[in-house]
Amino acid sequence: MGMAHAISAQQLSAERDKMEQAYLRAMECYQCPEPTPERELTTTDLLLVTTTDSLYLLPGPTHLIDEINRNTYFQLCPNGAYEMVYDPRWPIETLSNLLIDPQSVPADPKIEIKFNLYGNKKEYLTLPLKQLLGYAASQGEIAYCGAESQQEDSVEMALFLDNPAGGYEHVMYLQCHPQATVSADSVLHGEAYLFSPRESRTLREMV
């Protein structure tokens, strides 16, 4: 259901119910393609994060503010290779990698997500995170994320699926236990708002 051109806020409001239902039904059926090979990273690609853990940052574009971005995070292995961070000791960085470059991370946790739909309707879906993100990418939507909070037993992130060509974005708020970022049978929890007009930024209260 990709959109060839931007639509106005008035059009979004008039068609929102149909668009939301079509989007969710297509996402439920979506099958992710085979992952593409990772490109080799060099030290010129990476910036050292100023933490005692010596993680490495591959900067990405930002969305609205610097804290909402497409950054990904790496560790330097003993063999000299850089591998994406995939470790519950760094849940923010691991979850960022899952959201921004899901095909490069071995985990594929399920996500239980509540969609707040047009007319005060609610719909709950449970599906693999890579399926949700893969379908979004197939529609020309670009993922950006930003950390909201990190505690001993909880990590909270905001995810923005932005479609500049379509003139809309989806906004999702995700929460999970730090261990859930790497556990094969883990479940993330989320709440989503679909097809928010890009010119209306009223949902921005995070970061």
mmCIF file of C-alpha atoms in Angstrom:
data_model
loop_
_atom_site.group_PDB
_atom_site.id
_atom_site.type_symbol
_atom_site.label_atom_id
_atom_site.label_comp_id
_atom_site.label_asym_id
_atom_site.label_seq_id
_atom_site.Cartn_x
_atom_site.Cartn_y
_atom_site.Cartn_z
ATOM 1 C CA MET A 1 0.000 0.000 0.000
ATOM 2 C CA GLY A 2 2.894 2.359 -0.703
ATOM 3 C CA MET A 3 2.020 5.955 -1.529
ATOM 4 C CA ALA A 4 3.398 7.663 -4.607
ATOM 5 C CA HIS A 5 2.957 11.220 -3.355
ATOM 6 C CA ALA A 6 2.419 13.181 -0.174
ATOM 7 C CA ILE A 7 -1.120 13.446 1.093
ATOM 8 C CA SER A 8 -2.570 16.279 3.103
ATOM 9 C CA ALA A 9 -3.629 16.147 6.755
ATOM 10 C CA GLN A 10 -7.264 16.471 5.589
ATOM 11 C CA GLN A 11 -6.901 13.492 3.273
ATOM 12 C CA LEU A 12 -5.204 11.500 6.032
ATOM 13 C CA SER A 13 -8.116 12.179 8.381
ATOM 14 C CA ALA A 14 -10.735 11.237 5.778
ATOM 15 C CA GLU A 15 -9.052 7.993 4.747
ATOM 16 C CA ARG A 16 -7.331 7.053 7.991
ATOM 17 C CA ASP A 17 -9.511 4.114 9.012
ATOM 18 C CA LYS A 18 -9.106 2.385 5.623
ATOM 19 C CA MET A 19 -5.385 3.142 5.524
ATOM 20 C CA GLU A 20 -4.798 1.791 9.022
ATOM 21 C CA GLN A 21 -6.663 -1.449 8.383
ATOM 22 C CA ALA A 22 -4.930 -2.011 5.047
ATOM 23 C CA TYR A 23 -1.551 -1.326 6.647
ATOM 24 C CA LEU A 24 -2.077 -3.758 9.536
ATOM 25 C CA ARG A 25 -3.448 -6.554 7.352
ATOM 26 C CA ALA A 26 -0.545 -6.238 4.905
ATOM 27 C CA MET A 27 1.991 -6.152 7.734
ATOM 28 C CA GLU A 28 0.536 -9.370 9.209
ATOM 29 C CA CYS A 29 1.154 -11.162 5.895
ATOM 30 C CA TYR A 30 4.554 -9.696 5.102
ATOM 31 C CA GLN A 31 7.506 -12.051 4.658
ATOM 32 C CA CYS A 32 10.986 -10.609 5.176
ATOM 33 C CA PRO A 33 13.461 -11.072 2.312
ATOM 34 C CA GLU A 34 16.778 -12.796 2.829
ATOM 35 C CA PRO A 35 19.248 -10.491 4.626
ATOM 36 C CA THR A 36 21.909 -8.797 2.538
ATOM 37 C CA PRO A 37 25.590 -9.306 3.443
ATOM 38 C CA GLU A 38 27.067 -6.832 5.923
ATOM 39 C CA ARG A 39 29.624 -4.391 4.613
ATOM 40 C CA GLU A 40 33.047 -4.308 6.210
ATOM 41 C CA LEU A 41 33.582 -1.448 8.629
ATOM 42 C CA THR A 42 36.825 0.408 9.094
ATOM 43 C CA THR A 43 37.986 2.795 11.793
ATOM 44 C CA THR A 44 37.226 5.695 9.457
ATOM 45 C CA ASP A 45 33.517 4.771 9.628
ATOM 46 C CA LEU A 46 33.376 4.780 13.416
ATOM 47 C CA LEU A 47 33.539 7.292 16.209
ATOM 48 C CA LEU A 48 34.558 6.285 19.714
ATOM 49 C CA VAL A 49 31.754 6.624 22.224
ATOM 50 C CA THR A 50 32.974 8.318 25.371
ATOM 51 C CA THR A 51 32.125 5.541 27.799
ATOM 52 C CA THR A 52 34.287 3.221 29.865
ATOM 53 C CA ASP A 53 32.961 0.323 27.766
ATOM 54 C CA SER A 54 34.756 1.520 24.615
ATOM 55 C CA LEU A 55 31.787 1.021 22.334
ATOM 56 C CA TYR A 56 31.962 2.373 18.808
ATOM 57 C CA LEU A 57 29.340 4.487 17.084
ATOM 58 C CA LEU A 58 28.420 4.560 13.402
ATOM 59 C CA PRO A 59 26.561 7.886 13.130
ATOM 60 C CA GLY A 60 23.350 8.017 11.148
ATOM 61 C CA PRO A 61 20.943 10.753 10.057
ATOM 62 C CA THR A 62 18.756 12.468 12.656
ATOM 63 C CA HIS A 63 15.019 13.138 12.731
ATOM 64 C CA LEU A 64 13.669 16.338 14.333
ATOM 65 C CA ILE A 65 16.373 16.431 17.011
ATOM 66 C CA ASP A 66 19.824 14.886 17.443
ATOM 67 C CA GLU A 67 18.591 12.370 20.032
ATOM 68 C CA ILE A 68 16.274 10.736 17.469
ATOM 69 C CA ASN A 69 18.559 9.133 14.929
ATOM 70 C CA ARG A 70 19.768 6.144 12.948
ATOM 71 C CA ASN A 71 22.955 5.539 14.949
ATOM 72 C CA THR A 72 24.233 1.978 15.293
ATOM 73 C CA TYR A 73 26.759 0.622 17.781
ATOM 74 C CA PHE A 74 29.721 -1.751 17.512
ATOM 75 C CA GLN A 75 32.348 -3.564 19.571
ATOM 76 C CA LEU A 76 35.922 -4.242 18.490
ATOM 77 C CA CYS A 77 36.586 -7.990 18.638
ATOM 78 C CA PRO A 78 39.959 -9.612 19.434
ATOM 79 C CA ASN A 79 40.343 -10.576 15.753
ATOM 80 C CA GLY A 80 40.164 -6.907 14.757
ATOM 81 C CA ALA A 81 36.631 -7.072 13.322
ATOM 82 C CA TYR A 82 33.793 -4.788 14.375
ATOM 83 C CA GLU A 83 30.565 -6.511 15.388
ATOM 84 C CA MET A 84 27.234 -4.916 16.137
ATOM 85 C CA VAL A 85 26.511 -4.638 19.858
ATOM 86 C CA TYR A 86 24.229 -7.484 20.904
ATOM 87 C CA ASP A 87 24.556 -7.649 24.674
ATOM 88 C CA PRO A 88 22.114 -7.069 27.573
ATOM 89 C CA ARG A 89 24.831 -5.064 29.347
ATOM 90 C CA TRP A 90 24.147 -2.378 26.736
ATOM 91 C CA PRO A 91 20.382 -2.598 26.208
ATOM 92 C CA ILE A 92 19.949 0.873 24.673
ATOM 93 C CA GLU A 93 22.640 0.238 22.082
ATOM 94 C CA THR A 94 21.407 -3.308 21.395
ATOM 95 C CA LEU A 95 17.807 -2.174 20.973
ATOM 96 C CA SER A 96 18.917 0.682 18.721
ATOM 97 C CA ASN A 97 20.706 -1.851 16.506
ATOM 98 C CA LEU A 98 17.608 -4.055 16.444
ATOM 99 C CA LEU A 99 15.426 -1.136 15.332
ATOM 100 C CA ILE A 100 17.755 0.514 12.828
ATOM 101 C CA ASP A 101 19.532 -2.478 11.246
ATOM 102 C CA PRO A 102 17.452 -5.530 12.218
ATOM 103 C CA GLN A 103 18.858 -7.847 9.535
ATOM 104 C CA SER A 104 22.384 -7.483 10.952
ATOM 105 C CA VAL A 105 21.394 -8.591 14.469
ATOM 106 C CA PRO A 106 20.745 -12.285 15.242
ATOM 107 C CA ALA A 107 17.832 -11.665 17.604
ATOM 108 C CA ASP A 108 14.263 -11.384 16.357
ATOM 109 C CA PRO A 109 12.099 -10.834 19.429
ATOM 110 C CA LYS A 110 8.347 -10.740 19.117
ATOM 111 C CA ILE A 111 6.559 -7.506 19.824
ATOM 112 C CA GLU A 112 3.130 -7.195 21.409
ATOM 113 C CA ILE A 113 1.870 -3.847 20.223
ATOM 114 C CA LYS A 114 -1.288 -1.871 20.867
ATOM 115 C CA PHE A 115 -2.327 0.238 17.890
ATOM 116 C CA ASN A 116 -4.345 3.318 18.750
ATOM 117 C CA LEU A 117 -6.519 3.693 15.674
ATOM 118 C CA TYR A 118 -8.935 6.208 14.189
ATOM 119 C CA GLY A 119 -12.201 6.656 16.095
ATOM 120 C CA ASN A 120 -10.703 5.592 19.445
ATOM 121 C CA LYS A 121 -10.395 2.000 18.252
ATOM 122 C CA LYS A 122 -7.676 -0.296 19.575
ATOM 123 C CA GLU A 123 -6.102 -3.296 17.950
ATOM 124 C CA TYR A 124 -3.489 -5.644 19.431
ATOM 125 C CA LEU A 125 -1.023 -7.587 17.336
ATOM 126 C CA THR A 126 1.878 -9.896 18.197
ATOM 127 C CA LEU A 127 4.456 -10.500 15.476
ATOM 128 C CA PRO A 128 8.225 -10.701 14.980
ATOM 129 C CA LEU A 129 9.936 -7.328 15.245
ATOM 130 C CA LYS A 130 11.806 -7.897 11.969
ATOM 131 C CA GLN A 131 8.493 -8.478 10.201
ATOM 132 C CA LEU A 132 7.122 -5.154 11.440
ATOM 133 C CA LEU A 133 10.291 -3.274 10.522
ATOM 134 C CA GLY A 134 10.683 -5.103 7.200
ATOM 135 C CA TYR A 135 7.180 -4.202 6.117
ATOM 136 C CA ALA A 136 7.701 -0.579 7.146
ATOM 137 C CA ALA A 137 10.895 -0.426 5.066
ATOM 138 C CA SER A 138 9.080 -1.949 2.079
ATOM 139 C CA GLN A 139 6.672 1.012 2.232
ATOM 140 C CA GLY A 140 9.483 3.546 2.052
ATOM 141 C CA GLU A 141 9.403 4.274 5.775
ATOM 142 C CA ILE A 142 12.691 5.189 7.438
ATOM 143 C CA ALA A 143 13.243 4.083 11.044
ATOM 144 C CA TYR A 144 14.667 6.481 13.627
ATOM 145 C CA CYS A 145 14.817 5.834 17.353
ATOM 146 C CA GLY A 146 15.617 7.595 20.600
ATOM 147 C CA ALA A 147 16.028 6.384 24.168
ATOM 148 C CA GLU A 148 13.433 7.559 26.655
ATOM 149 C CA SER A 149 14.676 5.834 29.801
ATOM 150 C CA GLN A 150 16.868 3.018 31.073
ATOM 151 C CA GLN A 151 16.446 1.373 34.467
ATOM 152 C CA GLU A 152 17.699 -1.873 35.960
ATOM 153 C CA ASP A 153 14.623 -3.812 34.835
ATOM 154 C CA SER A 154 13.295 -1.710 31.961
ATOM 155 C CA VAL A 155 14.349 0.059 28.778
ATOM 156 C CA GLU A 156 12.028 2.449 26.939
ATOM 157 C CA MET A 157 12.549 3.642 23.367
ATOM 158 C CA ALA A 158 10.616 5.765 20.898
ATOM 159 C CA LEU A 159 10.539 4.610 17.283
ATOM 160 C CA PHE A 160 9.592 6.862 14.391
ATOM 161 C CA LEU A 161 8.786 5.339 11.002
ATOM 162 C CA ASP A 162 8.981 8.364 8.747
ATOM 163 C CA ASN A 163 7.667 8.495 5.188
ATOM 164 C CA PRO A 164 8.698 11.849 3.691
ATOM 165 C CA ALA A 165 7.271 10.973 0.268
ATOM 166 C CA GLY A 166 3.908 10.033 1.770
ATOM 167 C CA GLY A 167 3.759 12.994 4.142
ATOM 168 C CA TYR A 168 3.158 10.889 7.252
ATOM 169 C CA GLU A 169 4.943 8.992 10.006
ATOM 170 C CA HIS A 170 4.100 6.262 12.503
ATOM 171 C CA VAL A 171 5.103 6.802 16.127
ATOM 172 C CA MET A 172 5.745 3.838 18.434
ATOM 173 C CA TYR A 173 6.805 3.615 22.057
ATOM 174 C CA LEU A 174 8.548 0.382 23.051
ATOM 175 C CA GLN A 175 9.391 -1.105 26.452
ATOM 176 C CA CYS A 176 11.209 -4.261 27.465
ATOM 177 C CA HIS A 177 13.480 -5.826 30.057
ATOM 178 C CA PRO A 178 17.180 -5.394 29.138
ATOM 179 C CA GLN A 179 17.575 -9.172 28.775
ATOM 180 C CA ALA A 180 14.729 -9.216 26.246
ATOM 181 C CA THR A 181 16.943 -7.468 23.703
ATOM 182 C CA VAL A 182 18.951 -10.663 23.181
ATOM 183 C CA SER A 183 16.741 -13.530 24.331
ATOM 184 C CA ALA A 184 15.386 -15.716 21.513
ATOM 185 C CA ASP A 185 11.972 -16.107 23.157
ATOM 186 C CA SER A 186 11.664 -12.573 24.515
ATOM 187 C CA VAL A 187 8.757 -10.220 23.946
ATOM 188 C CA LEU A 188 8.819 -6.449 23.581
ATOM 189 C CA HIS A 189 5.769 -4.346 24.391
ATOM 190 C CA GLY A 190 4.684 -1.312 22.439
ATOM 191 C CA GLU A 191 2.052 1.293 21.715
ATOM 192 C CA ALA A 192 1.646 2.836 18.269
ATOM 193 C CA TYR A 193 -0.029 5.735 16.479
ATOM 194 C CA LEU A 194 -0.291 5.305 12.706
ATOM 195 C CA PHE A 195 -0.335 7.882 9.918
ATOM 196 C CA SER A 196 0.411 11.023 11.866
ATOM 197 C CA PRO A 197 0.814 13.915 9.395
ATOM 198 C CA ARG A 198 4.454 15.011 9.288
ATOM 199 C CA GLU A 199 3.441 18.648 9.656
ATOM 200 C CA SER A 200 1.697 17.844 12.954
ATOM 201 C CA ARG A 201 4.280 17.163 15.662
ATOM 202 C CA THR A 202 1.985 17.127 18.731
ATOM 203 C CA LEU A 203 3.151 13.680 19.871
ATOM 204 C CA ARG A 204 6.673 14.950 20.501
ATOM 205 C CA GLU A 205 7.151 14.971 24.255
ATOM 206 C CA MET A 206 10.080 12.602 24.503
ATOM 207 C CA VAL A 207 13.841 13.163 24.809
#
